């Protein structure tokens, strides 16, 4: 199993093994102990997704978002996790949020996930058609990034994370 996939499990074990610490201290310790992997090089579909989202935001009178390597690395770990689990989810979001708070100075974090879309336009249009996903795209954020990975059958999984610093 890849070390990246073990990250949520290790963090949970660490979280439950500290019984004498205060809750805030435990959360800070876990967040600070999470190592952020190196972000993979952006794929064409990922660049297209970010461009489509920024074009949409600009047309709506919103600020364009900056891509962020740490956000991309954290998004990648979740996309990889979803492929391994063969399930689209927001599992362990609190760990991604804590990691970005500790490693990217984020104080607001949210995400969109998706599965099965075959193009950047299709996944962005699906997110824009969903009120909760659209709210994330329209949100007051400063940075974002996306991870798109294919499973062994060639189906795409997506994690798009937004932060405000």
PDB file of C-alpha atoms in Angstrom:
ATOM      1  CA  UNK A   1       0.000   0.000   0.000  1.00  0.00           C
ATOM      2  CA  UNK A   2       1.311   3.430  -0.891  1.00  0.00           C
ATOM      3  CA  UNK A   3       2.444   5.640   1.985  1.00  0.00           C
ATOM      4  CA  UNK A   4       0.003   8.293   0.751  1.00  0.00           C
ATOM      5  CA  UNK A   5      -2.894   5.889   1.322  1.00  0.00           C
ATOM      6  CA  UNK A   6      -1.711   5.147   4.847  1.00  0.00           C
ATOM      7  CA  UNK A   7      -1.765   8.827   5.775  1.00  0.00           C
ATOM      8  CA  UNK A   8      -5.398   8.946   7.009  1.00  0.00           C
ATOM      9  CA  UNK A   9      -4.973   5.696   8.956  1.00  0.00           C
ATOM     10  CA  UNK A  10      -1.743   6.856  10.634  1.00  0.00           C
ATOM     11  CA  UNK A  11      -3.335  10.171  11.527  1.00  0.00           C
ATOM     12  CA  UNK A  12      -6.352   8.439  13.083  1.00  0.00           C
ATOM     13  CA  UNK A  13      -4.141   6.104  15.102  1.00  0.00           C
ATOM     14  CA  UNK A  14      -2.169   9.093  16.348  1.00  0.00           C
ATOM     15  CA  UNK A  15      -5.392  10.914  17.177  1.00  0.00           C
ATOM     16  CA  UNK A  16      -6.733   8.088  19.327  1.00  0.00           C
ATOM     17  CA  UNK A  17      -3.446   7.262  21.029  1.00  0.00           C
ATOM     18  CA  UNK A  18      -3.177  10.648  22.779  1.00  0.00           C
ATOM     19  CA  UNK A  19      -5.618  10.337  25.681  1.00  0.00           C
ATOM     20  CA  UNK A  20      -4.200  12.885  28.103  1.00  0.00           C
ATOM     21  CA  UNK A  21      -4.093  15.901  25.766  1.00  0.00           C
ATOM     22  CA  UNK A  22      -6.779  18.496  25.269  1.00  0.00           C
ATOM     23  CA  UNK A  23      -8.824  18.267  22.079  1.00  0.00           C
ATOM     24  CA  UNK A  24      -7.271  21.358  20.481  1.00  0.00           C
ATOM     25  CA  UNK A  25      -3.786  20.087  21.241  1.00  0.00           C
ATOM     26  CA  UNK A  26      -4.538  16.685  19.700  1.00  0.00           C
ATOM     27  CA  UNK A  27      -5.907  18.284  16.538  1.00  0.00           C
ATOM     28  CA  UNK A  28      -2.878  20.575  16.262  1.00  0.00           C
ATOM     29  CA  UNK A  29      -0.481  17.674  16.851  1.00  0.00           C
ATOM     30  CA  UNK A  30      -2.178  15.551  14.188  1.00  0.00           C
ATOM     31  CA  UNK A  31      -2.280  18.418  11.681  1.00  0.00           C
ATOM     32  CA  UNK A  32       1.369  19.269  12.288  1.00  0.00           C
ATOM     33  CA  UNK A  33       2.413  15.618  12.028  1.00  0.00           C
ATOM     34  CA  UNK A  34       0.792  15.157   8.610  1.00  0.00           C
ATOM     35  CA  UNK A  35       3.423  15.324   5.941  1.00  0.00           C
ATOM     36  CA  UNK A  36       2.232  16.765   2.665  1.00  0.00           C
ATOM     37  CA  UNK A  37       3.488  14.728  -0.297  1.00  0.00           C
ATOM     38  CA  UNK A  38       5.014  16.338  -3.348  1.00  0.00           C
ATOM     39  CA  UNK A  39       2.340  17.380  -5.818  1.00  0.00           C
ATOM     40  CA  UNK A  40       2.390  15.541  -9.135  1.00  0.00           C
ATOM     41  CA  UNK A  41       2.823  17.506 -12.346  1.00  0.00           C
ATOM     42  CA  UNK A  42      -0.489  18.948 -13.536  1.00  0.00           C
ATOM     43  CA  UNK A  43      -2.301  17.004 -16.235  1.00  0.00           C
ATOM     44  CA  UNK A  44      -4.013  18.734 -19.142  1.00  0.00           C
ATOM     45  CA  UNK A  45      -7.469  17.902 -17.758  1.00  0.00           C
ATOM     46  CA  UNK A  46      -6.548  19.475 -14.392  1.00  0.00           C
ATOM     47  CA  UNK A  47      -5.311  22.676 -16.035  1.00  0.00           C
ATOM     48  CA  UNK A  48      -8.495  22.811 -18.109  1.00  0.00           C
ATOM     49  CA  UNK A  49     -10.672  22.405 -14.986  1.00  0.00           C
ATOM     50  CA  UNK A  50      -8.893  25.254 -13.226  1.00  0.00           C
ATOM     51  CA  UNK A  51      -9.116  27.475 -16.307  1.00  0.00           C
ATOM     52  CA  UNK A  52     -12.846  26.757 -16.692  1.00  0.00           C
ATOM     53  CA  UNK A  53     -13.498  27.526 -13.032  1.00  0.00           C
ATOM     54  CA  UNK A  54     -11.519  30.768 -13.191  1.00  0.00           C
ATOM     55  CA  UNK A  55     -13.213  31.795 -16.458  1.00  0.00           C
ATOM     56  CA  UNK A  56     -16.582  31.188 -14.807  1.00  0.00           C
ATOM     57  CA  UNK A  57     -15.566  33.160 -11.700  1.00  0.00           C
ATOM     58  CA  UNK A  58     -14.307  36.098 -13.767  1.00  0.00           C
ATOM     59  CA  UNK A  59     -17.560  36.135 -15.786  1.00  0.00           C
ATOM     60  CA  UNK A  60     -19.461  36.247 -12.481  1.00  0.00           C
ATOM     61  CA  UNK A  61     -17.380  39.213 -11.269  1.00  0.00           C
ATOM     62  CA  UNK A  62     -15.416  37.093  -8.780  1.00  0.00           C
ATOM     63  CA  UNK A  63     -11.663  37.037  -8.269  1.00  0.00           C
ATOM     64  CA  UNK A  64      -9.727  34.334 -10.105  1.00  0.00           C
ATOM     65  CA  UNK A  65      -8.138  31.769  -7.804  1.00  0.00           C
ATOM     66  CA  UNK A  66      -4.439  30.942  -7.656  1.00  0.00           C
ATOM     67  CA  UNK A  67      -3.272  27.387  -8.035  1.00  0.00           C
ATOM     68  CA  UNK A  68      -1.441  26.104  -4.965  1.00  0.00           C
ATOM     69  CA  UNK A  69       1.029  23.200  -4.865  1.00  0.00           C
ATOM     70  CA  UNK A  70       0.158  22.135  -1.312  1.00  0.00           C
ATOM     71  CA  UNK A  71      -3.547  22.121  -2.141  1.00  0.00           C
ATOM     72  CA  UNK A  72      -2.787  19.994  -5.203  1.00  0.00           C
ATOM     73  CA  UNK A  73      -0.755  17.528  -3.151  1.00  0.00           C
ATOM     74  CA  UNK A  74      -3.530  17.155  -0.572  1.00  0.00           C
ATOM     75  CA  UNK A  75      -6.172  16.814  -3.311  1.00  0.00           C
ATOM     76  CA  UNK A  76      -4.053  14.118  -4.947  1.00  0.00           C
ATOM     77  CA  UNK A  77      -3.925  12.066  -1.742  1.00  0.00           C
ATOM     78  CA  UNK A  78      -7.726  12.080  -1.589  1.00  0.00           C
ATOM     79  CA  UNK A  79      -8.205  11.215  -5.254  1.00  0.00           C
ATOM     80  CA  UNK A  80      -5.788   8.328  -4.811  1.00  0.00           C
ATOM     81  CA  UNK A  81      -7.734   7.240  -1.700  1.00  0.00           C
ATOM     82  CA  UNK A  82     -11.064   7.298  -3.594  1.00  0.00           C
ATOM     83  CA  UNK A  83      -9.603   5.147  -6.367  1.00  0.00           C
ATOM     84  CA  UNK A  84      -8.274   2.660  -3.816  1.00  0.00           C
ATOM     85  CA  UNK A  85     -11.651   2.599  -2.006  1.00  0.00           C
ATOM     86  CA  UNK A  86     -13.534   2.472  -5.337  1.00  0.00           C
ATOM     87  CA  UNK A  87     -15.884   5.113  -3.921  1.00  0.00           C
ATOM     88  CA  UNK A  88     -16.458   8.838  -4.291  1.00  0.00           C
ATOM     89  CA  UNK A  89     -16.511  10.457  -0.859  1.00  0.00           C
ATOM     90  CA  UNK A  90     -15.464  13.250   1.443  1.00  0.00           C
ATOM     91  CA  UNK A  91     -13.965  10.692   3.868  1.00  0.00           C
ATOM     92  CA  UNK A  92     -11.332  12.158   6.196  1.00  0.00           C
ATOM     93  CA  UNK A  93     -12.035  15.722   5.080  1.00  0.00           C
ATOM     94  CA  UNK A  94     -11.097  16.966   8.550  1.00  0.00           C
ATOM     95  CA  UNK A  95      -7.569  15.616   8.028  1.00  0.00           C
ATOM     96  CA  UNK A  96      -7.199  17.410   4.700  1.00  0.00           C
ATOM     97  CA  UNK A  97      -8.536  20.584   6.284  1.00  0.00           C
ATOM     98  CA  UNK A  98      -6.121  20.341   9.223  1.00  0.00           C
ATOM     99  CA  UNK A  99      -3.214  19.633   6.912  1.00  0.00           C
ATOM    100  CA  UNK A 100      -3.998  22.700   4.797  1.00  0.00           C
ATOM    101  CA  UNK A 101      -4.444  24.852   7.887  1.00  0.00           C
ATOM    102  CA  UNK A 102      -1.029  23.751   9.135  1.00  0.00           C
ATOM    103  CA  UNK A 103       0.846  23.667   5.828  1.00  0.00           C
ATOM    104  CA  UNK A 104      -0.836  26.259   3.591  1.00  0.00           C
ATOM    105  CA  UNK A 105      -2.003  28.853   6.146  1.00  0.00           C
ATOM    106  CA  UNK A 106      -5.613  28.158   5.158  1.00  0.00           C
ATOM    107  CA  UNK A 107      -8.360  29.235   7.481  1.00  0.00           C
ATOM    108  CA  UNK A 108     -11.272  28.149   5.243  1.00  0.00           C
ATOM    109  CA  UNK A 109     -11.209  24.860   3.327  1.00  0.00           C
ATOM    110  CA  UNK A 110     -13.850  23.161   1.193  1.00  0.00           C
ATOM    111  CA  UNK A 111     -13.874  20.604  -1.596  1.00  0.00           C
ATOM    112  CA  UNK A 112     -15.781  19.196  -4.545  1.00  0.00           C
ATOM    113  CA  UNK A 113     -15.370  15.580  -5.611  1.00  0.00           C
ATOM    114  CA  UNK A 114     -16.641  13.726  -8.664  1.00  0.00           C
ATOM    115  CA  UNK A 115     -16.316  10.477 -10.597  1.00  0.00           C
ATOM    116  CA  UNK A 116     -16.763   9.242 -14.122  1.00  0.00           C
ATOM    117  CA  UNK A 117     -16.758  12.439 -16.163  1.00  0.00           C
ATOM    118  CA  UNK A 118     -14.570  12.206 -19.238  1.00  0.00           C
ATOM    119  CA  UNK A 119     -13.720  15.866 -19.782  1.00  0.00           C
ATOM    120  CA  UNK A 120     -12.939  19.008 -17.832  1.00  0.00           C
ATOM    121  CA  UNK A 121     -16.022  20.720 -19.250  1.00  0.00           C
ATOM    122  CA  UNK A 122     -18.298  17.847 -18.177  1.00  0.00           C
ATOM    123  CA  UNK A 123     -17.124  17.782 -14.561  1.00  0.00           C
ATOM    124  CA  UNK A 124     -17.174  21.583 -14.181  1.00  0.00           C
ATOM    125  CA  UNK A 125     -20.673  21.756 -15.714  1.00  0.00           C
ATOM    126  CA  UNK A 126     -21.856  19.054 -13.301  1.00  0.00           C
ATOM    127  CA  UNK A 127     -20.447  20.964 -10.324  1.00  0.00           C
ATOM    128  CA  UNK A 128     -22.071  24.188 -11.538  1.00  0.00           C
ATOM    129  CA  UNK A 129     -25.423  22.394 -11.908  1.00  0.00           C
ATOM    130  CA  UNK A 130     -25.281  21.283  -8.257  1.00  0.00           C
ATOM    131  CA  UNK A 131     -26.124  24.079  -5.785  1.00  0.00           C
ATOM    132  CA  UNK A 132     -23.705  22.919  -3.059  1.00  0.00           C
ATOM    133  CA  UNK A 133     -20.821  22.399  -5.501  1.00  0.00           C
ATOM    134  CA  UNK A 134     -21.565  25.709  -7.223  1.00  0.00           C
ATOM    135  CA  UNK A 135     -21.483  27.434  -3.810  1.00  0.00           C
ATOM    136  CA  UNK A 136     -17.917  26.168  -3.407  1.00  0.00           C
ATOM    137  CA  UNK A 137     -16.933  27.430  -6.857  1.00  0.00           C
ATOM    138  CA  UNK A 138     -18.581  30.805  -6.140  1.00  0.00           C
ATOM    139  CA  UNK A 139     -17.073  31.058  -2.643  1.00  0.00           C
ATOM    140  CA  UNK A 140     -14.788  33.679  -1.157  1.00  0.00           C
ATOM    141  CA  UNK A 141     -11.493  31.823  -1.633  1.00  0.00           C
ATOM    142  CA  UNK A 142      -7.971  32.787  -2.616  1.00  0.00           C
ATOM    143  CA  UNK A 143      -6.454  29.526  -3.865  1.00  0.00           C
ATOM    144  CA  UNK A 144      -7.447  26.163  -5.250  1.00  0.00           C
ATOM    145  CA  UNK A 145      -6.182  23.157  -7.082  1.00  0.00           C
ATOM    146  CA  UNK A 146      -7.493  19.929  -8.482  1.00  0.00           C
ATOM    147  CA  UNK A 147      -6.431  16.325  -8.799  1.00  0.00           C
ATOM    148  CA  UNK A 148      -7.755  14.110 -11.581  1.00  0.00           C
ATOM    149  CA  UNK A 149      -6.679  10.488 -11.681  1.00  0.00           C
ATOM    150  CA  UNK A 150      -7.878   7.458 -13.611  1.00  0.00           C
ATOM    151  CA  UNK A 151      -8.553   4.065 -12.065  1.00  0.00           C
ATOM    152  CA  UNK A 152      -7.462   0.826 -13.734  1.00  0.00           C
ATOM    153  CA  UNK A 153     -10.640   0.844 -15.864  1.00  0.00           C
ATOM    154  CA  UNK A 154      -9.861   4.339 -17.157  1.00  0.00           C
ATOM    155  CA  UNK A 155     -12.601   6.133 -15.158  1.00  0.00           C
ATOM    156  CA  UNK A 156     -11.688   9.578 -13.828  1.00  0.00           C
ATOM    157  CA  UNK A 157     -11.892  10.575 -10.160  1.00  0.00           C
ATOM    158  CA  UNK A 158     -11.658  14.255  -9.193  1.00  0.00           C
ATOM    159  CA  UNK A 159     -10.900  16.214  -6.021  1.00  0.00           C
ATOM    160  CA  UNK A 160     -11.093  20.014  -6.228  1.00  0.00           C
ATOM    161  CA  UNK A 161     -10.095  21.839  -3.032  1.00  0.00           C
ATOM    162  CA  UNK A 162     -10.609  25.554  -2.341  1.00  0.00           C
ATOM    163  CA  UNK A 163      -8.923  27.503   0.457  1.00  0.00           C
ATOM    164  CA  UNK A 164      -8.883  31.010   1.814  1.00  0.00           C
ATOM    165  CA  UNK A 165      -5.643  32.338   3.258  1.00  0.00           C
TER     166      UNK A 165
END
